[in-house]
Coordinates of C-alpha atoms and ligand atoms in Angstrom, one line a residue:
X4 CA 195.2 58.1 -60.9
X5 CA 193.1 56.3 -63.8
X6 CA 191.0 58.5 -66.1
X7 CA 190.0 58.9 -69.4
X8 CA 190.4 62.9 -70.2
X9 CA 193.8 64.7 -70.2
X10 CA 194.1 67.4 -67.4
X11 CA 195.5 70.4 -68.6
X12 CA 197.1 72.8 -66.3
X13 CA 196.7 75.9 -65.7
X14 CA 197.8 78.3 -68.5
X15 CA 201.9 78.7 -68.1
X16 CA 204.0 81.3 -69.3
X17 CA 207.5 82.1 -69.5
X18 CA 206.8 85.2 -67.8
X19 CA 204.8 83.8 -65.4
X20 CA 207.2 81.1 -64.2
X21 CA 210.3 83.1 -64.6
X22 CA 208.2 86.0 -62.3
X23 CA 208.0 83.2 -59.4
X24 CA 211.6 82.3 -59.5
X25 CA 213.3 82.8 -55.9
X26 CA 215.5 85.5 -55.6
X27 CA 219.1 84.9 -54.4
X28 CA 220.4 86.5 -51.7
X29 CA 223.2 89.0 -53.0
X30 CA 225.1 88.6 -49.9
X31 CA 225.0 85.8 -46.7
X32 CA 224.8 87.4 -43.3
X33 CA 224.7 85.4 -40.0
X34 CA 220.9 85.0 -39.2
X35 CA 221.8 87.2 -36.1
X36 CA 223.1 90.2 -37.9
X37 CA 220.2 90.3 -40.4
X38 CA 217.8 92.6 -40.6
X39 CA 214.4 91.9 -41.0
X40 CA 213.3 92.4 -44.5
X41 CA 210.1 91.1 -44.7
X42 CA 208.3 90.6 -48.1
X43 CA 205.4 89.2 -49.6
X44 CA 205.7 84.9 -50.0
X45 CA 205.8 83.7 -53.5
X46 CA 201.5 83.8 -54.7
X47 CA 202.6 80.1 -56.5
X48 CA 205.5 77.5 -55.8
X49 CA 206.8 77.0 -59.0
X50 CA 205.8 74.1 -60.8
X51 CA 206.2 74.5 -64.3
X52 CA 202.6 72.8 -65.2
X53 CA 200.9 74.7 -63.0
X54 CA 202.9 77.7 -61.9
X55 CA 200.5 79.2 -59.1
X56 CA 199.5 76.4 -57.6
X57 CA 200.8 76.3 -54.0
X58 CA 202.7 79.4 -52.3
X59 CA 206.6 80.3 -50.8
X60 CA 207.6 81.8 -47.9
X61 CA 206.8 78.7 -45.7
X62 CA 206.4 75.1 -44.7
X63 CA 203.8 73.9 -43.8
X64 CA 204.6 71.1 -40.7
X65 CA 200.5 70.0 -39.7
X66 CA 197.3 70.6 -40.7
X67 CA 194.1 70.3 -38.7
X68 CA 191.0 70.1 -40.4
X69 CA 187.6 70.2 -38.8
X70 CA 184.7 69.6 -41.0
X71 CA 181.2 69.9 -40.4
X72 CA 179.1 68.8 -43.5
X73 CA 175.6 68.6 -43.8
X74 CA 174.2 66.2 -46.7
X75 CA 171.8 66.8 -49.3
X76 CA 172.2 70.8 -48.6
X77 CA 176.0 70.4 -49.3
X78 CA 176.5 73.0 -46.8
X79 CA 179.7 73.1 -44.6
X80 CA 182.0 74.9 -42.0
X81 CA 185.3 74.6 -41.4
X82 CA 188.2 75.5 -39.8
X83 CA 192.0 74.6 -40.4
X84 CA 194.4 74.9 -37.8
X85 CA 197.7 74.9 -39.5
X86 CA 201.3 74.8 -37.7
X87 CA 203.8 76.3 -40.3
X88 CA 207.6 77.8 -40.3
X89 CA 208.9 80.9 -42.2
X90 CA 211.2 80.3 -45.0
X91 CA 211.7 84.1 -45.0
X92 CA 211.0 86.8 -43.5
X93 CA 207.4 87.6 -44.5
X94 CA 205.2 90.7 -44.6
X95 CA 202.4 88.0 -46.1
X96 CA 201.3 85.2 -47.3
X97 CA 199.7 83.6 -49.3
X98 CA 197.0 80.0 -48.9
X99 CA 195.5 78.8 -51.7
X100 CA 190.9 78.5 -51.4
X101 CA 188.4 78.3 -54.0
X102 CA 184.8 79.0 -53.5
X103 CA 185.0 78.9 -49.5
X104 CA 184.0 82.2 -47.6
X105 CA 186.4 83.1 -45.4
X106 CA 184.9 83.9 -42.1
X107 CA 187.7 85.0 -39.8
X108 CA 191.6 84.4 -39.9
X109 CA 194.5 84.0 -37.2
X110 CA 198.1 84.2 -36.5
X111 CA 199.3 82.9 -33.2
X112 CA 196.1 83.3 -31.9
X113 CA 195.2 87.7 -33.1
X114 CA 193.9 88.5 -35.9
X115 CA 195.4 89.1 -39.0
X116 CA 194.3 91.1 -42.2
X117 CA 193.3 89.4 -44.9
X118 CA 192.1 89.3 -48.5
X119 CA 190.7 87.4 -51.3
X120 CA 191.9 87.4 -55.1
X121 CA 191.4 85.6 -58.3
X122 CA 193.8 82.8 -58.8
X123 CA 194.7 81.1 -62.5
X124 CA 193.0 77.6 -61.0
X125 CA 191.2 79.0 -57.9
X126 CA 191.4 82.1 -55.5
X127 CA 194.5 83.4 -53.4
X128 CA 193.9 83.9 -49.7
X129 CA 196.7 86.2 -48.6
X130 CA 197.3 86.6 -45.0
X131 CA 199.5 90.2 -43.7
X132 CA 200.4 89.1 -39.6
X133 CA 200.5 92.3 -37.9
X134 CA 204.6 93.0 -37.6
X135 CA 205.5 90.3 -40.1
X136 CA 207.1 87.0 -39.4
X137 CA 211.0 86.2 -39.1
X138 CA 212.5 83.8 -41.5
X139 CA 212.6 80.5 -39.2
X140 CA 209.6 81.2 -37.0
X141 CA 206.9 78.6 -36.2
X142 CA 203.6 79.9 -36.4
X143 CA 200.1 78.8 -36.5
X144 CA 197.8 80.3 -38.8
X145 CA 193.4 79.1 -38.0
X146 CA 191.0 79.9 -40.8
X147 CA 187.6 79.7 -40.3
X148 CA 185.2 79.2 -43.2
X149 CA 182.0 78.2 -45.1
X150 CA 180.8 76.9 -47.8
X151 CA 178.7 74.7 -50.0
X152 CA 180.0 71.7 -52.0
X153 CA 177.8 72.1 -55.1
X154 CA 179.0 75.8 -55.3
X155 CA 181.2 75.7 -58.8
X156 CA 184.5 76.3 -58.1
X157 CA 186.6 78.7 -60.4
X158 CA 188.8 75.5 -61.7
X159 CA 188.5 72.1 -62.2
X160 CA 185.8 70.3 -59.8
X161 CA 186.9 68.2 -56.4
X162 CA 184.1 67.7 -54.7
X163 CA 182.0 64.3 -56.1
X164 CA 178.4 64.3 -55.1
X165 CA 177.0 61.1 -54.3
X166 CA 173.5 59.8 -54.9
X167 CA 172.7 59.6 -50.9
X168 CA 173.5 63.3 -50.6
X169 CA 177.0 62.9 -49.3
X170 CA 180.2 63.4 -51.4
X171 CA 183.8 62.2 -51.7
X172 CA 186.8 64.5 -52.4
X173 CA 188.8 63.9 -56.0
X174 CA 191.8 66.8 -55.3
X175 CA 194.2 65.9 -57.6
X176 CA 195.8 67.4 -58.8
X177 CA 194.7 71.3 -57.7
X178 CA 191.8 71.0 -55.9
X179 CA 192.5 70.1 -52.2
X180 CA 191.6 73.8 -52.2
X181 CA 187.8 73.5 -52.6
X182 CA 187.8 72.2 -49.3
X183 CA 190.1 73.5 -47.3
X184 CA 192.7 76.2 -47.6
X185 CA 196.3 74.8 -47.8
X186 CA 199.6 75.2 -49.6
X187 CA 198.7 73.2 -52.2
X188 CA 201.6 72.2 -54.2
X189 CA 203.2 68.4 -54.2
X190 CA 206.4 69.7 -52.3
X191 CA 204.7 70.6 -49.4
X192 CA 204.0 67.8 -47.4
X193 CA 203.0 67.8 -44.0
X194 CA 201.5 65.6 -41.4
X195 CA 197.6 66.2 -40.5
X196 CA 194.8 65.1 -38.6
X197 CA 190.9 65.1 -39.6
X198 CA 187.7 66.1 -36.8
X199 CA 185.1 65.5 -39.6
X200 CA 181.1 65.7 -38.7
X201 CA 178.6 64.8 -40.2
X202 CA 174.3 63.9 -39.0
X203 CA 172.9 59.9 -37.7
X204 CA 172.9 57.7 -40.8
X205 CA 176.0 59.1 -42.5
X206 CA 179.6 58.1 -41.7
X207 CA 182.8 60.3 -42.5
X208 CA 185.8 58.9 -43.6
X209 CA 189.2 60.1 -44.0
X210 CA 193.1 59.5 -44.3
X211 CA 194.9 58.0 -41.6
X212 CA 193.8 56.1 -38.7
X213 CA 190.8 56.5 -37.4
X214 CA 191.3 57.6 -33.9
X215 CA 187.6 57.8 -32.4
X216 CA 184.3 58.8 -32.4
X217 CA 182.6 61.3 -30.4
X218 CA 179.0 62.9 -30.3
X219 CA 178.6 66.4 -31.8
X220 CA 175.5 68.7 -31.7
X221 CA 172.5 66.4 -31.0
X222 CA 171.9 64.0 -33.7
X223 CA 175.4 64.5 -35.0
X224 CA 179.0 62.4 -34.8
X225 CA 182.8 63.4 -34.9
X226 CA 185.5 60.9 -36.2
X227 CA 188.8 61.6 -35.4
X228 CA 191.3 60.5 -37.9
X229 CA 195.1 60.9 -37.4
X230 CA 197.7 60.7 -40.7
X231 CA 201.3 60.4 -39.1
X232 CA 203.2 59.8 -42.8
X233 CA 203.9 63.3 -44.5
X234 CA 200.9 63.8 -47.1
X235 CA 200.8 66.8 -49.9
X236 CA 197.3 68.1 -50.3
X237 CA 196.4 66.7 -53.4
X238 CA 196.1 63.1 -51.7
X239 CA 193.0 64.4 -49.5
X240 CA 190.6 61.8 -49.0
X241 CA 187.8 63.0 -47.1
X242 CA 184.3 61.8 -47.8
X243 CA 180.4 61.5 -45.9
X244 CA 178.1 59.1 -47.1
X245 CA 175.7 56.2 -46.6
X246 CA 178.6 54.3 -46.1
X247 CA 180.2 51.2 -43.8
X248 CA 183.4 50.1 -43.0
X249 CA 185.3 47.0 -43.6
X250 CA 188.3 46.4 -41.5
X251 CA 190.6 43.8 -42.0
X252 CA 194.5 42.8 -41.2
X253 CA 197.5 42.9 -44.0
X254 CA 201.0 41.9 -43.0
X255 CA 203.2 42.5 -40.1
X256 CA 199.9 44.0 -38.8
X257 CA 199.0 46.9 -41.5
X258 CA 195.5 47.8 -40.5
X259 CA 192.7 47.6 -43.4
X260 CA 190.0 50.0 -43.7
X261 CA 187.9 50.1 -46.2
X262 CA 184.5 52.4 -47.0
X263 CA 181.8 50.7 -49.1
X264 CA 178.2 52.2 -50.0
X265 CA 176.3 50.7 -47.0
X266 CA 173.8 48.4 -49.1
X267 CA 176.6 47.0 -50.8
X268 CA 179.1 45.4 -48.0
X269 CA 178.4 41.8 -49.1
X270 CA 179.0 42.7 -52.7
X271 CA 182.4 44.1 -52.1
X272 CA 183.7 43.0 -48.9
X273 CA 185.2 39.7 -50.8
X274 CA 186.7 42.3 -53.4
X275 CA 188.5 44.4 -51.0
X276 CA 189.6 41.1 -49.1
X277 CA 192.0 40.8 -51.9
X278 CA 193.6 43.9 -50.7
X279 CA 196.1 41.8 -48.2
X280 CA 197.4 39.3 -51.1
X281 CA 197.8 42.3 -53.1
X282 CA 200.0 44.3 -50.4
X283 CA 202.2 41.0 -49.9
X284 CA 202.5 40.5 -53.5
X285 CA 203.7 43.8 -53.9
X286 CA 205.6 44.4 -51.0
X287 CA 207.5 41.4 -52.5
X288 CA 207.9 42.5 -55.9
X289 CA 209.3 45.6 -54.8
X290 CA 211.6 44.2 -52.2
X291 CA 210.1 47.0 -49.8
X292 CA 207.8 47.2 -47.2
X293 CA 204.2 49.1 -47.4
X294 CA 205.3 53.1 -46.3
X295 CA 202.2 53.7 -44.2
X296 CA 200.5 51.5 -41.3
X297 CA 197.2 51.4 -42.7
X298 CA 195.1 51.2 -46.1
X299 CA 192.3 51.1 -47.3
X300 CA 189.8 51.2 -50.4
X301 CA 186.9 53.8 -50.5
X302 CA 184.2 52.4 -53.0
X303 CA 181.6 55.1 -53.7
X304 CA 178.3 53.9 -55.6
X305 CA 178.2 56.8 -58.2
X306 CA 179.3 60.4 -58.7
X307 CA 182.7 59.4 -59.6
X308 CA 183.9 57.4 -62.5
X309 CA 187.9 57.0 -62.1
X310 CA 190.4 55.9 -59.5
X311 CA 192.5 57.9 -57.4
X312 CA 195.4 57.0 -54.6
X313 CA 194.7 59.2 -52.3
X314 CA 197.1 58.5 -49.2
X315 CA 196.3 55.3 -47.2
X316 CA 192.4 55.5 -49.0
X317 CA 192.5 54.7 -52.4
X318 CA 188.8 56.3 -54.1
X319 CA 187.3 53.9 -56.9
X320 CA 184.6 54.4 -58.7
X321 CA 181.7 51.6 -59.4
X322 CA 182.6 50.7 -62.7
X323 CA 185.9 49.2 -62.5
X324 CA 183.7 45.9 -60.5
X325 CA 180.9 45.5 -62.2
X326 CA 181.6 42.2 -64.2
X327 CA 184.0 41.0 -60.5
X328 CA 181.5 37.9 -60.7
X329 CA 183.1 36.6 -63.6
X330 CA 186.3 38.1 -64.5
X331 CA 189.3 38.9 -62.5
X332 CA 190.5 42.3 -64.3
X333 CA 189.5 44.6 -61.8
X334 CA 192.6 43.5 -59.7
X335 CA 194.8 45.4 -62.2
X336 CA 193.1 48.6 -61.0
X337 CA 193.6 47.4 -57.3
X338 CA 197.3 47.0 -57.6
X339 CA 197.5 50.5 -59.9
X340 CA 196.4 52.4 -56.8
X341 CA 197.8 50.3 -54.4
X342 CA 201.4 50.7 -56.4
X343 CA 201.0 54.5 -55.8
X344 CA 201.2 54.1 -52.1
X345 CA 204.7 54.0 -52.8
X346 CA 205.2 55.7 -56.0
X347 CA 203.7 59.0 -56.1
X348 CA 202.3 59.3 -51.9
X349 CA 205.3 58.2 -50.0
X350 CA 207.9 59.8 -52.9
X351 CA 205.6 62.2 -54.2
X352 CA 206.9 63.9 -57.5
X353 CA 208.9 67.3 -57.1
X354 CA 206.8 69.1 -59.9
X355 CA 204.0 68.1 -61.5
X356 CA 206.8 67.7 -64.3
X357 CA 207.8 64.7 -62.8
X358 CA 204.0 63.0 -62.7
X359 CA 206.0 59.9 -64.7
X360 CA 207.3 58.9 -61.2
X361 CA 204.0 58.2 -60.2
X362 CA 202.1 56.4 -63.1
X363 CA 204.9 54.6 -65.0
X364 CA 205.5 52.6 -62.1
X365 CA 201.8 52.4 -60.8
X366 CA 201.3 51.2 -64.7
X367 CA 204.3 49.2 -64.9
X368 CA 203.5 46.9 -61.8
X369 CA 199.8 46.6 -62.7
X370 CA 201.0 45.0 -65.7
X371 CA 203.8 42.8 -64.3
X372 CA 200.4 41.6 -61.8
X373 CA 198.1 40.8 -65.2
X374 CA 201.2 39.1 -66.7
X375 CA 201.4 36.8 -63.3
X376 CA 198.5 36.0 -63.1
X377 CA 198.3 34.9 -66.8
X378 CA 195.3 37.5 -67.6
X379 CA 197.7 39.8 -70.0
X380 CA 201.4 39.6 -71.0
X381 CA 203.9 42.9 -70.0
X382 CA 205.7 42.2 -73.0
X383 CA 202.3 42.8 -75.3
X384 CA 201.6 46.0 -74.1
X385 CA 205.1 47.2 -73.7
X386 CA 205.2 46.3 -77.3
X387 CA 201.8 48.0 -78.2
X388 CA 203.2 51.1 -76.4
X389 CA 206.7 51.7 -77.4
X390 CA 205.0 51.7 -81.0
X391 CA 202.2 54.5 -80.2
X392 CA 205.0 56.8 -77.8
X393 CA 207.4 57.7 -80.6
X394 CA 204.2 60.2 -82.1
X395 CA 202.7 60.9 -78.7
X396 CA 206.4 62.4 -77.8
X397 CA 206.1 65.0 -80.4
X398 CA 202.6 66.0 -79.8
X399 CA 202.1 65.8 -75.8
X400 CA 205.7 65.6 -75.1
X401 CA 208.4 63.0 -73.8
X402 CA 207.1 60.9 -70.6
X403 CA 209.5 62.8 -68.5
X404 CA 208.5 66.8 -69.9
X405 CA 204.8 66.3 -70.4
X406 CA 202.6 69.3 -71.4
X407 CA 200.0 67.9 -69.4
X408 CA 198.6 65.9 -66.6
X409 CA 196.5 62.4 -68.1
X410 CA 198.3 61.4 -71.1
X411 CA 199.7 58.6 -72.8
X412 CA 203.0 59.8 -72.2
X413 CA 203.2 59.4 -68.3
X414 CA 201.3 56.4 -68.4
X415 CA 201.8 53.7 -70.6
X416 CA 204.9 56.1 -72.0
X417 CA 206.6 55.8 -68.5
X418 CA 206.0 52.2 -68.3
X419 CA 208.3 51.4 -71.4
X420 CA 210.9 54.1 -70.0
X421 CA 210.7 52.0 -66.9
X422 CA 210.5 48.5 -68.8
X423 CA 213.2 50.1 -71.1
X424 CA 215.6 50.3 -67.6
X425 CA 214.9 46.8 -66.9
X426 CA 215.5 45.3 -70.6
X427 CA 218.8 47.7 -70.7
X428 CA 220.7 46.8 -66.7
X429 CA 218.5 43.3 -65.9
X430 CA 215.9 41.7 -63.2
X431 CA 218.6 42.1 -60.0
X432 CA 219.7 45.7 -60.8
X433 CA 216.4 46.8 -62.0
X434 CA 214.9 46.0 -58.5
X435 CA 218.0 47.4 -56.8
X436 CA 217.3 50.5 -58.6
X437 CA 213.7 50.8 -57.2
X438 CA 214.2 49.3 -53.8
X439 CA 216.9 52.2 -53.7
X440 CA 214.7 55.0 -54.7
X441 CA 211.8 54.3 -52.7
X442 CA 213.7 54.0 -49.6
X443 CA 215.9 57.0 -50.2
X444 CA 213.1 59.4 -50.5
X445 CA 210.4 57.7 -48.2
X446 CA 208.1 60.8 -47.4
X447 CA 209.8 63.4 -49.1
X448 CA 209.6 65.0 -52.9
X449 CA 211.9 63.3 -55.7
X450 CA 212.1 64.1 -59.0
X451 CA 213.5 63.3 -62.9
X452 CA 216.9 63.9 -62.2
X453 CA 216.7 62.0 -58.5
X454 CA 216.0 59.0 -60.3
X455 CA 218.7 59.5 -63.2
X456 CA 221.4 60.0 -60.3
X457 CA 219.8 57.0 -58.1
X458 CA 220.3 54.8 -61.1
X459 CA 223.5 55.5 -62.0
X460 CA 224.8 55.6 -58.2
X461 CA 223.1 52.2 -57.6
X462 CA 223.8 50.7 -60.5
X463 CA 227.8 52.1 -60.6
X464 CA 226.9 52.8 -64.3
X465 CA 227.4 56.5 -65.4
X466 CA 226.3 55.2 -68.9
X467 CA 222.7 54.8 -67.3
X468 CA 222.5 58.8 -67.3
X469 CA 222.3 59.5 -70.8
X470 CA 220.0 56.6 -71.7
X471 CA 217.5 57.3 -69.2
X472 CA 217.7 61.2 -70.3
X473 CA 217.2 60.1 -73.8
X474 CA 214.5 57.9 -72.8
X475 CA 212.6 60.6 -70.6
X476 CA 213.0 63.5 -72.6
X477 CA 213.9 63.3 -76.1
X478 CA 211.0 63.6 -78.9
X479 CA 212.3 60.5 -80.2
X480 CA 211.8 57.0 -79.0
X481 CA 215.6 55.4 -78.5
X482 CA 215.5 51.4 -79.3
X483 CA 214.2 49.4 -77.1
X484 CA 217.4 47.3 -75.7
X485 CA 216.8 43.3 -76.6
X486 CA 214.1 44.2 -79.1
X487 CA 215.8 45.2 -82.2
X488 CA 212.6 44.3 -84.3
X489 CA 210.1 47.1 -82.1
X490 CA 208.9 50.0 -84.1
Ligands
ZN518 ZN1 197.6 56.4 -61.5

């Protein structure tokens, strides 16, 4: 993500976070001499910046969103269909909504009791199965529900309203539930797939592939969209607008789809056509392939300012190409979203703790791509930014143990810890290193101390683990190795 305000989390306290911590088991049983014991899932996952965002007590494998949206009113129905497992035996549990109306909700098909409560960043849906459910179980759980997208949400906003009446969803890094309810914490990934309708004139875009198109109620269309690579919630891209699509081939076949406001496909479509060059550049760079099969960029023509990586769909605002005619600087953005196709969507952070993993790199690369192409040098602005870290340290905290989402410190900061690596173990290992880490956790969750160990096990260096833990988290800046002189 690029913006320009710092997103602070939810309110965390030590009670709070210690409250959600998992209770061990005081003695292992065989799973067939155990009796059920069910309990109440965890109301939050556990992330120490925002501590009740997402829920325990299960995994969530698929989600199924249909989405009926009516522009201009903003009015919607919905209903997620979502296959899960038990992590434990449950007496509830718990989905995380804000604003929607919960019409009616199932479990395998009967009803189940339900409830609505006041979240710290949104509401708590919590769900009580009749008889419970066994640790291990699959189950499906389908919410009905209803809403309107300019209703105000208790937290932050996600929904962006665009000019033509239709809007664009902005989740990260909480508010994938303003549209749907899901488990919406980073380590719950799960595969999904998108029915989204909306009325002649308008098209409806979403993750994935786009899978077909079907009539709906008269004067209405249904596209089908179908995300096979594991995606946490907080990547949902789901958007209806006056909009057209540009398709387009990358390498080895990596299908391009892009949306752009429908007035405007001859002003962008040479902008997004860049998109190929970009994923060969980088897919070169990194020494590792692009995760998912297709990609796209989804240009809106107002309602949102910043730029977001939402899986396979990148969301940009209009700004970032308004002077395209005659300078070339908008590509930086391009790669910085593009980078976090790897870095943040297919190895999604652990914690919210861990954001670094995402926009150092993302950072990092967009600056190696300015310094190719002779717009800006890396070595500048790693310069510039190892100098203004040292205080940001102390105030918002070290890139790796931020007190917030949006600063300086996982951005820029985690570039020079990253840049910092490369000075310290060279060009060869330095790409080893990330080559490494992005195909050992390819669609899962990593975090801080999964790079440290990567590092050091790639690089056969076990001096690599205190200098990257000094560089991550102390509240000073350590020198930068081959620039004595930095300050
Ligand atoms: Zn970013």
């Amino acid at each position: 993500m690029i913006r320009t305000g710092i997103l602070r989390a939810a309110v965390a306290t030590v009670a709070a976070t210690a409250a959600l911590a998992t209770a061990v088991p005081a003695q292992a049983l065989s799973p067939h001499a155990r009796p059920f014991d069910p309990k109440p899932g965890a109301p939050g996952a556990g992330d120490p910046l925002f501590p009740t965002l997402g829920n325990g007590g299960y995994d969530v494998r698929h989600y199924d969103l249909s989405f009926d949206f009516t522009p201009v009113t903003y009015d919607f129905t919905g209903t997620m269909k979502i296959s899960a497992r038990a992590t434990q035996d449950l007496s509830s549990f718990n989905l995380d909504i804000d604003s929607l109306a919960i019409d009616a909700v199932t479990v395998d098909g009967k009803d189940a009791a339900w409830s609505v409560a006041p979240g710290s960043s949104g509401q708590e849906l919590t769900v009580t199965p009749d008889g419970g459910l066994r640790d291990h179980r699959p189950f499906d759980v389908t919410v009905t529900y209803h809403g309107n997208g300019r209703t105000k949400p208790a937290g932050a906003p996600g929904w962006r309203h665009i000019s033509d009446g239709g809007f664009v969803s902005a989740a990260q890094a909480s508010r994938a539930d303003t549209f749907a309810p899901v488990n919406d914490t980073t380590m719950d990934k799960a595969t999904w797939t998108f029915h989204l309708t909306a009325p002649d004139g308008y098209t409806a875009g979403a993750n994935g592939t786009a899978t077909g198109t079907r009539p709906a109620a008269p004067g209405r269309t249904t596209r089908d969209f179908r995300l096979d690579a594991p995606m946490a919630p907080e990547l949902l891209g789901i958007s209806v607008a006056r909009q057209t699509v540009l398709t387009g081939r990358g390498p080895h076949g990596i299908t391009l789809r892009h949306l752009v406001p429908e007035d405007q496909a001859d002003t962008y479509r040479p902008i997004v056509e860049r998109t190929a060059g970009q994923i060969a550049w980088l897919e070169n760079t990194l020494g590792v392939r692009y995760p998912f099969d297709t990609y796209g960029m989804q240009i809106v023509r107002d309602g949102y300012g910043d730029a977001l990586e939402n899986q396979t769909l990148s969301l940009f605002g209009p700004n970032w190409f308004k002077n395209a005619a005659t300078s070339t600087t908008y590509t930086n953005v391009m790669i910085h979203e593009l980078t976090h196709q790897w870095f943040g969507d297919s190895v999604t952070p652990t914690t919210w703790q861990s954001a670094w993993l995402n926009e150092g790199p993302a950072v990092y690369y967009a600056a190696l791509w300015a310094d190719r192409q002779g717009t800006a040098s890396l070595q500048d602005k790693m310069k510039a930014a190892y100098s203004r870290l040292d205080a940001v340290r102390k105030t918002d905290g070290p890139p790796g143990l931020p007190t917030a989402l949006g600063g300086f410190n996982i951005y820029d900061g985690a570039a020079v810890v990253l840049y910092a690596l490369h000075q310290r173990v060279g060009q060869k290992e330095f790409d080893a290193v990330i080559a490494s880490w992005l195909r050992k956790h390819r669609g899962g969750n990593a975090d801080s101390q999964d790079f440290v160990d990567n590092a050091v096990r790639v690089t056969h260096d076990a001096s690599l683990r205190p200098f990257l833990e000094d560089w991550l988290f102390s509240t000073e800046n350590p020198p930068m190795p081959g620039h004595p002189d930095w300050v």
